[in-house]
mmCIF file of C-alpha atoms in Angstrom:
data_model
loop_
_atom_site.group_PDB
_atom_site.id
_atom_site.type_symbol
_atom_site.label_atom_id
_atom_site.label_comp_id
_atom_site.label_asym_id
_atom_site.label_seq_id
_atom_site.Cartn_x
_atom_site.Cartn_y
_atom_site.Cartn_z
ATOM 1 C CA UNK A 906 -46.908 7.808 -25.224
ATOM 2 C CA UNK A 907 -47.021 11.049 -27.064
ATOM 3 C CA UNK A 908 -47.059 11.139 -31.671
ATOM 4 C CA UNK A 909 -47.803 13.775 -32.943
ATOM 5 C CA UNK A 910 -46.950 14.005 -36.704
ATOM 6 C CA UNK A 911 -46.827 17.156 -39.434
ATOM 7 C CA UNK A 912 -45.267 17.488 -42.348
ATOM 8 C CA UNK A 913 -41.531 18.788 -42.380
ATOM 9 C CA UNK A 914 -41.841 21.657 -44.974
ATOM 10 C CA UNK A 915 -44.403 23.077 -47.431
ATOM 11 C CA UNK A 916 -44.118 25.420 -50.233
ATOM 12 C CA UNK A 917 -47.171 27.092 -51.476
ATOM 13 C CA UNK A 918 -47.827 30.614 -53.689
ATOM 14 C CA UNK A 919 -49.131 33.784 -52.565
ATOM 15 C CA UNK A 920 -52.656 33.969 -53.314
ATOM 16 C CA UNK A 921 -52.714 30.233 -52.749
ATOM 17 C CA UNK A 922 -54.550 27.992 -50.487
ATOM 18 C CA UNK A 923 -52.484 25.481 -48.419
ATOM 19 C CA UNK A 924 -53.495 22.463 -45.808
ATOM 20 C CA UNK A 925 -51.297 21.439 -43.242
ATOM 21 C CA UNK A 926 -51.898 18.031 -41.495
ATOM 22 C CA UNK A 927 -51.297 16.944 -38.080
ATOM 23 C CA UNK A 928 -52.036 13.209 -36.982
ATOM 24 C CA UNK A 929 -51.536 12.356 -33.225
ATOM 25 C CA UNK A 930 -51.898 9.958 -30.616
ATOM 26 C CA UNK A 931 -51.575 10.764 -27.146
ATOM 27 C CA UNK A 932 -52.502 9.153 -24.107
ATOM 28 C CA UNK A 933 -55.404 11.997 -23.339
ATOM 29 C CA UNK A 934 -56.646 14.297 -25.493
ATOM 30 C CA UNK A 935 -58.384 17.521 -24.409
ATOM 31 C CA UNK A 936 -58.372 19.473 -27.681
ATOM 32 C CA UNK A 937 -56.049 20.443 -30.489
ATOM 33 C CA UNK A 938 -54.438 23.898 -30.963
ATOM 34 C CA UNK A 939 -52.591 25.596 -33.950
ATOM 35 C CA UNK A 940 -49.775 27.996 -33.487
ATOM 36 C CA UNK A 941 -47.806 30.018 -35.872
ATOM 37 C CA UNK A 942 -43.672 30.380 -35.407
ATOM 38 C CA UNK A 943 -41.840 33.345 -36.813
ATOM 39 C CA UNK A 944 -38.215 32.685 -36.792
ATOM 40 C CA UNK A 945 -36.531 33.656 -33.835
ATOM 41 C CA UNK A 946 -40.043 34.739 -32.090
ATOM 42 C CA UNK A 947 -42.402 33.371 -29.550
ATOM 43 C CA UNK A 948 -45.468 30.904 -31.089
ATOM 44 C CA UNK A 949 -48.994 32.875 -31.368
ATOM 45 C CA UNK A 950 -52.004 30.889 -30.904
ATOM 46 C CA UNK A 951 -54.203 30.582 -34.349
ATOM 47 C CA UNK A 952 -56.776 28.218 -33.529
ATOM 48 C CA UNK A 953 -58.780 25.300 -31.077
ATOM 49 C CA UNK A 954 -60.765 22.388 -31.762
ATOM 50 C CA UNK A 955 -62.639 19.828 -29.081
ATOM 51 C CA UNK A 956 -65.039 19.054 -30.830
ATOM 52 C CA UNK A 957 -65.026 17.416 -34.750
ATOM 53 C CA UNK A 958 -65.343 19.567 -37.155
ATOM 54 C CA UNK A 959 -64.462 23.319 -38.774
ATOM 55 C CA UNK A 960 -63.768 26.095 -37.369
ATOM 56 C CA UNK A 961 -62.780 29.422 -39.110
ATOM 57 C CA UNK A 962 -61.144 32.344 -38.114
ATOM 58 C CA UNK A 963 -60.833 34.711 -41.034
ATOM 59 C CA UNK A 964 -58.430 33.067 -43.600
ATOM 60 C CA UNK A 965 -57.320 30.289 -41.340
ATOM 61 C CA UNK A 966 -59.872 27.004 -40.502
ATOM 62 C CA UNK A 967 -58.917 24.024 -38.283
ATOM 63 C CA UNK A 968 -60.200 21.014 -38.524
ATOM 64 C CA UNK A 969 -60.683 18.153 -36.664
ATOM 65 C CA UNK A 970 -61.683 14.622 -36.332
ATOM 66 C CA UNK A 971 -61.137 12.703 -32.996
ATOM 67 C CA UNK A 972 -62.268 9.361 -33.957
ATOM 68 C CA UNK A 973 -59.373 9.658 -36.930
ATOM 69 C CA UNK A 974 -56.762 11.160 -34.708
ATOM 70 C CA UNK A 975 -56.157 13.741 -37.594
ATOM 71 C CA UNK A 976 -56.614 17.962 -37.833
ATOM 72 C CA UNK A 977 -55.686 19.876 -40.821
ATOM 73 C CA UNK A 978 -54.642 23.863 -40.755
ATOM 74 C CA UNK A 979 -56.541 26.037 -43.976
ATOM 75 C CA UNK A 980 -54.425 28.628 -44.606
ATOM 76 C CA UNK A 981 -56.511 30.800 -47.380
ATOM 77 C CA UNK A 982 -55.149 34.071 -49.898
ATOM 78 C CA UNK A 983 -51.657 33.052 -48.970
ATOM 79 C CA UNK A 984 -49.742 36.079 -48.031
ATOM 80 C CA UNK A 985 -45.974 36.466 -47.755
ATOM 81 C CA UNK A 986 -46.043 37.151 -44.101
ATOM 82 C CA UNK A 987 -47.305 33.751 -43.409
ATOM 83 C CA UNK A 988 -43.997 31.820 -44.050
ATOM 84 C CA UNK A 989 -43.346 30.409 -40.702
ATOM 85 C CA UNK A 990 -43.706 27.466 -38.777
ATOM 86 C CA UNK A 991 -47.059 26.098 -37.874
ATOM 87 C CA UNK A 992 -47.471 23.689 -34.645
ATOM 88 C CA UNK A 993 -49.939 21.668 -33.920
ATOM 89 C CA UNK A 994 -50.370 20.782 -30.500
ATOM 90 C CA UNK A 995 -51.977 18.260 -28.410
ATOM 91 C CA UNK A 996 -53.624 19.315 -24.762
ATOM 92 C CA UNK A 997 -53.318 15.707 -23.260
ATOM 93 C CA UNK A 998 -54.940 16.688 -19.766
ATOM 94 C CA UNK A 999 -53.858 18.552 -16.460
ATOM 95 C CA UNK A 1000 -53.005 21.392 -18.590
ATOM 96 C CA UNK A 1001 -50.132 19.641 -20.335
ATOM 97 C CA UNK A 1002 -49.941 21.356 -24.273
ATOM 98 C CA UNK A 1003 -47.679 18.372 -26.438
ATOM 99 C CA UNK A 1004 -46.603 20.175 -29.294
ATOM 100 C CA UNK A 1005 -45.792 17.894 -32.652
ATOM 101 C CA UNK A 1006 -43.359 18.361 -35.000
ATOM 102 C CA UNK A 1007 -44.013 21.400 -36.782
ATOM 103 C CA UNK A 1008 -44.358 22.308 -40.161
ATOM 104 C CA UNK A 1009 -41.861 25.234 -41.922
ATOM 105 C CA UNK A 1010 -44.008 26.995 -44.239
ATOM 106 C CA UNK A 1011 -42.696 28.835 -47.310
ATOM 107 C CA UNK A 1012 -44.813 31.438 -49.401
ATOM 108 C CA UNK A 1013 -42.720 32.522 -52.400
ATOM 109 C CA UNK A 1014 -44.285 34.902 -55.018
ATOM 110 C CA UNK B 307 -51.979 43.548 -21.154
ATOM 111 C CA UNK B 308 -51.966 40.046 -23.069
ATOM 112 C CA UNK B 309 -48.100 40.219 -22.355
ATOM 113 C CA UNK B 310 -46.031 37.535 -20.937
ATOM 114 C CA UNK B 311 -42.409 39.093 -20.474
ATOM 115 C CA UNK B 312 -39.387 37.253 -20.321
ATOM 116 C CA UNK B 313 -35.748 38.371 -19.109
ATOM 117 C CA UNK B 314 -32.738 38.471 -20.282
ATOM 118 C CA UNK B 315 -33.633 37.914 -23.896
ATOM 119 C CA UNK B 316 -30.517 36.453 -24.471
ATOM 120 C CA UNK B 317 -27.875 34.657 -21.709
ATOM 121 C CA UNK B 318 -24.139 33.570 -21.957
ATOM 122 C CA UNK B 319 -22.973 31.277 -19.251
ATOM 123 C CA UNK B 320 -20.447 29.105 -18.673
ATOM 124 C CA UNK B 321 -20.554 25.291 -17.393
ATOM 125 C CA UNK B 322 -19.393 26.303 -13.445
ATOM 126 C CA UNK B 323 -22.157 29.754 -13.352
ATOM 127 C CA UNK B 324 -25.337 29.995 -11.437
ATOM 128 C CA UNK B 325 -28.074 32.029 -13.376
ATOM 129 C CA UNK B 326 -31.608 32.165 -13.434
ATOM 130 C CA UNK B 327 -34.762 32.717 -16.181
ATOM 131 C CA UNK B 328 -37.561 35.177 -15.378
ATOM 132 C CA UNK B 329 -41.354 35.169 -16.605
ATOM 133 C CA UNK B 330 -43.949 37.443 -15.529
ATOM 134 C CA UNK B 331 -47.572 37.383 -16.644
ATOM 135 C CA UNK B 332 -50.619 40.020 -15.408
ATOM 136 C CA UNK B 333 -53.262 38.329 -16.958
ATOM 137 C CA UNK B 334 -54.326 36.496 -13.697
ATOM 138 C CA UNK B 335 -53.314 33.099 -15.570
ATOM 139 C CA UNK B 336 -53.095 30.453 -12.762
ATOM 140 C CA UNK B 337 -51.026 28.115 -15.081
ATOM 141 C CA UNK B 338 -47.481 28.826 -15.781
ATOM 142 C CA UNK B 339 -45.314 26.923 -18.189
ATOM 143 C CA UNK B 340 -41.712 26.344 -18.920
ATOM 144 C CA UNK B 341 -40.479 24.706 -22.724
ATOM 145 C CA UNK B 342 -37.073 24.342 -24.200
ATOM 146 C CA UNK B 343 -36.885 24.989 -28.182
ATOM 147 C CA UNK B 344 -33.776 23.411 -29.949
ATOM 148 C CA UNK B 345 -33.175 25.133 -33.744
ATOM 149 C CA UNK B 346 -36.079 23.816 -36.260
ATOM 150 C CA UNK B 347 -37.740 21.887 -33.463
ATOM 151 C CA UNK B 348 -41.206 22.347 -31.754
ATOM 152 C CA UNK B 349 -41.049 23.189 -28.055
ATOM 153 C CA UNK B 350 -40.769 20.724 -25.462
ATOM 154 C CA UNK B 351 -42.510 20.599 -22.058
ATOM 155 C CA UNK B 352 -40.146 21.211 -19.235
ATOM 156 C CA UNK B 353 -42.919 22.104 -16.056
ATOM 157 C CA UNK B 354 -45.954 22.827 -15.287
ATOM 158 C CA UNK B 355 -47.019 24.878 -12.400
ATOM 159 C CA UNK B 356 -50.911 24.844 -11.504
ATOM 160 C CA UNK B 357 -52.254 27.739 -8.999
ATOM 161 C CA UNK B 358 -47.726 27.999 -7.669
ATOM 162 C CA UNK B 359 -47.653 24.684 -7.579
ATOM 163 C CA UNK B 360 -45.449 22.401 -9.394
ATOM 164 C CA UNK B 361 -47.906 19.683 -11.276
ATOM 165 C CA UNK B 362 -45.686 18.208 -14.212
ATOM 166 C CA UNK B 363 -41.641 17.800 -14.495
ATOM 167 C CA UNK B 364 -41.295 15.884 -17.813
ATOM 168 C CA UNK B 365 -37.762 14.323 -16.423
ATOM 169 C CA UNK B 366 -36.191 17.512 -16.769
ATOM 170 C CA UNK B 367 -32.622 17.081 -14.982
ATOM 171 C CA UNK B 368 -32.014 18.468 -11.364
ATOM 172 C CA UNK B 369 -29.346 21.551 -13.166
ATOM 173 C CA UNK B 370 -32.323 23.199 -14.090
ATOM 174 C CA UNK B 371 -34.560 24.417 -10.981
ATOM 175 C CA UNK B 372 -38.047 26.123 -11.389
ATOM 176 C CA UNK B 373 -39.279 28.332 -8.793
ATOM 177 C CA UNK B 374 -43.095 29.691 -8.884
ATOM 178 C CA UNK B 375 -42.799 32.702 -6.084
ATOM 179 C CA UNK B 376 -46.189 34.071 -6.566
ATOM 180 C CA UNK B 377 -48.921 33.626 -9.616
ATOM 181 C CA UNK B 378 -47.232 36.434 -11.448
ATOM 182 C CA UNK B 379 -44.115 34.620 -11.239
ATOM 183 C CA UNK B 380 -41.640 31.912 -12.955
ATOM 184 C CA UNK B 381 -38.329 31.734 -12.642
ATOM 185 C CA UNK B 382 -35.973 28.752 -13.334
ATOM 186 C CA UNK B 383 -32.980 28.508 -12.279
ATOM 187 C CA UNK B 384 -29.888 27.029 -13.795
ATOM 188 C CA UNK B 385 -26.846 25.554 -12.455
ATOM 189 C CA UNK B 386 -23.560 23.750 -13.677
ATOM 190 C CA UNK B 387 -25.293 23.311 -17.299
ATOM 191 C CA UNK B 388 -23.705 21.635 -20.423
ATOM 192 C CA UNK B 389 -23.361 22.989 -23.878
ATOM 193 C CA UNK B 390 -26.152 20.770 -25.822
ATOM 194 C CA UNK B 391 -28.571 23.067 -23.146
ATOM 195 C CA UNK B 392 -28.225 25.977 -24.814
ATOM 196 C CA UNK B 393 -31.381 26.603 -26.755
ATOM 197 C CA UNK B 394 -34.506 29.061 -26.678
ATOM 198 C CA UNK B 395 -36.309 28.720 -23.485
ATOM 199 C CA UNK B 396 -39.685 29.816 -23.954
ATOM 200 C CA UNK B 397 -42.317 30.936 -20.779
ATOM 201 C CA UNK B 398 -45.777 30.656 -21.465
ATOM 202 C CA UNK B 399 -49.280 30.825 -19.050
ATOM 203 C CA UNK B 400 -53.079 30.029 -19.690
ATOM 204 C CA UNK B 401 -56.068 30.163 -17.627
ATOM 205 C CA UNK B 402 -56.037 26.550 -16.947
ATOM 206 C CA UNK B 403 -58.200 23.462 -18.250
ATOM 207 C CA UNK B 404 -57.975 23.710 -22.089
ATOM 208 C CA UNK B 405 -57.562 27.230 -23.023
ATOM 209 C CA UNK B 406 -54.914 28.285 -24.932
ATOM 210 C CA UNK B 407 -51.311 29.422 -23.849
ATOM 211 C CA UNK B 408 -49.509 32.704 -24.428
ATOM 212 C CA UNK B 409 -45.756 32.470 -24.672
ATOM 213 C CA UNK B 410 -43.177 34.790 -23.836
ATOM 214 C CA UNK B 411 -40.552 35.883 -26.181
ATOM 215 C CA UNK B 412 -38.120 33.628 -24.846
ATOM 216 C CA UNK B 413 -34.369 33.870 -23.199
ATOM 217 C CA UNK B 414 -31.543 32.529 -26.062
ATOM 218 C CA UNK B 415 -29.018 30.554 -23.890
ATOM 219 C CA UNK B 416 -25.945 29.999 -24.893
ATOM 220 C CA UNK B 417 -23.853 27.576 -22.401
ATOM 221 C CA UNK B 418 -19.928 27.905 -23.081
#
């Protein structure tokens, strides 16, 4: 079976840092991507992670762990244009992307 | 081009109509995807097609119908659909193996 867990909502600052947290359990695991959600538009890929550890991409890092079953999202110098949904997603094999909950993500000033 | 286009943006169709989804990518992607995306909620697999052919069908039910003419390609195809369908229906391809997918804009449908 697929679980992939995040957080329902956030609420963070501009300016502010904020961590998002995605645990999962699927039945193959070939990596973890992020992807940001604008209401109404298509998801835009942010990040990957195979292997454990950080990555960083400018004021986002991913994280992960594979022995924990666990990635965070690093969102840095919050800015009002990142209020949107993040989703984590799961790449369980045979090029099948298992997305998880999502997590709605408001920056007020 | 990093584009993958969908049409119609947005659909109307009643419970008796026959219409169909497009998706067209340039990017030489040889896998294509199709997801559903109720209000608030993450995306959900629908299919998989792998180098035109079909390789996953999460259980989706026989009204809708995906059709991969060429790698360019996706179209699904709906037929005699029920009102909790409507939702976003989102395209999206990759290059295959674990890289990451780009997603169409999406088609709104509405079922009446």
């Amino acid at each position: 079976g697929q679980n992939i867990d995040q957080p329902t909502e956030m609420t963070a600052t501009e300016g502010a840092i904020v961590q998002i947290n995605c645990t999962y359990q699927t039945s193959g695991f070939n990596g973890l991507f992020w992807y940001q959600q604008h209401a109404g538009e298509a998801p835009t890929f942010l990040s990957y992670n195979v292997l454990d550890g950080l990555e960083e991409k400018g004021r986002f890092s991913s994280f992960l762990s594979r022995s924990k079953g666990y990635s965070y999202l690093l969102l840095k110098e919050l800015q009002m244009k990142d209020s949107a949904s993040y989703l984590c997603a799961s790449n369980t094999g045979f090029q099948k992307l298992v997305f998880g909950t999502g997590t709605r993500l408001l920056v007020s000033p | 081009d990093t584009e993958v286009t969908q049409t119609p943006k947005h659909l109307v169709m009643g419970m008796t109509n026959k219409k169909s989804l497009k998706c067209e990518q340039h990017m030489g992607h040889r896998a294509m995807y199709w997801y559903k995306q109720k209000a608030k909620k993450p995306p959900e697999l629908m299919f998989v097609y792998s180098y035109e052919k079909l390789s996953i069908n999460e259980s989706v039910p026989s009204r809708f119908s995906p059709e991969c003419p060429n790698s360019s390609l996706l179209n699904l195809h709906l037929h005699a659909l029920q009102p909790e369908d409507s939702a976003l229906y989102l395209c999206a391809s990759s290059r295959g193996g674990s890289t990451e997918a780009f997603f169409g804009q999406g088609t709104r449908l509405t079922v009446v």
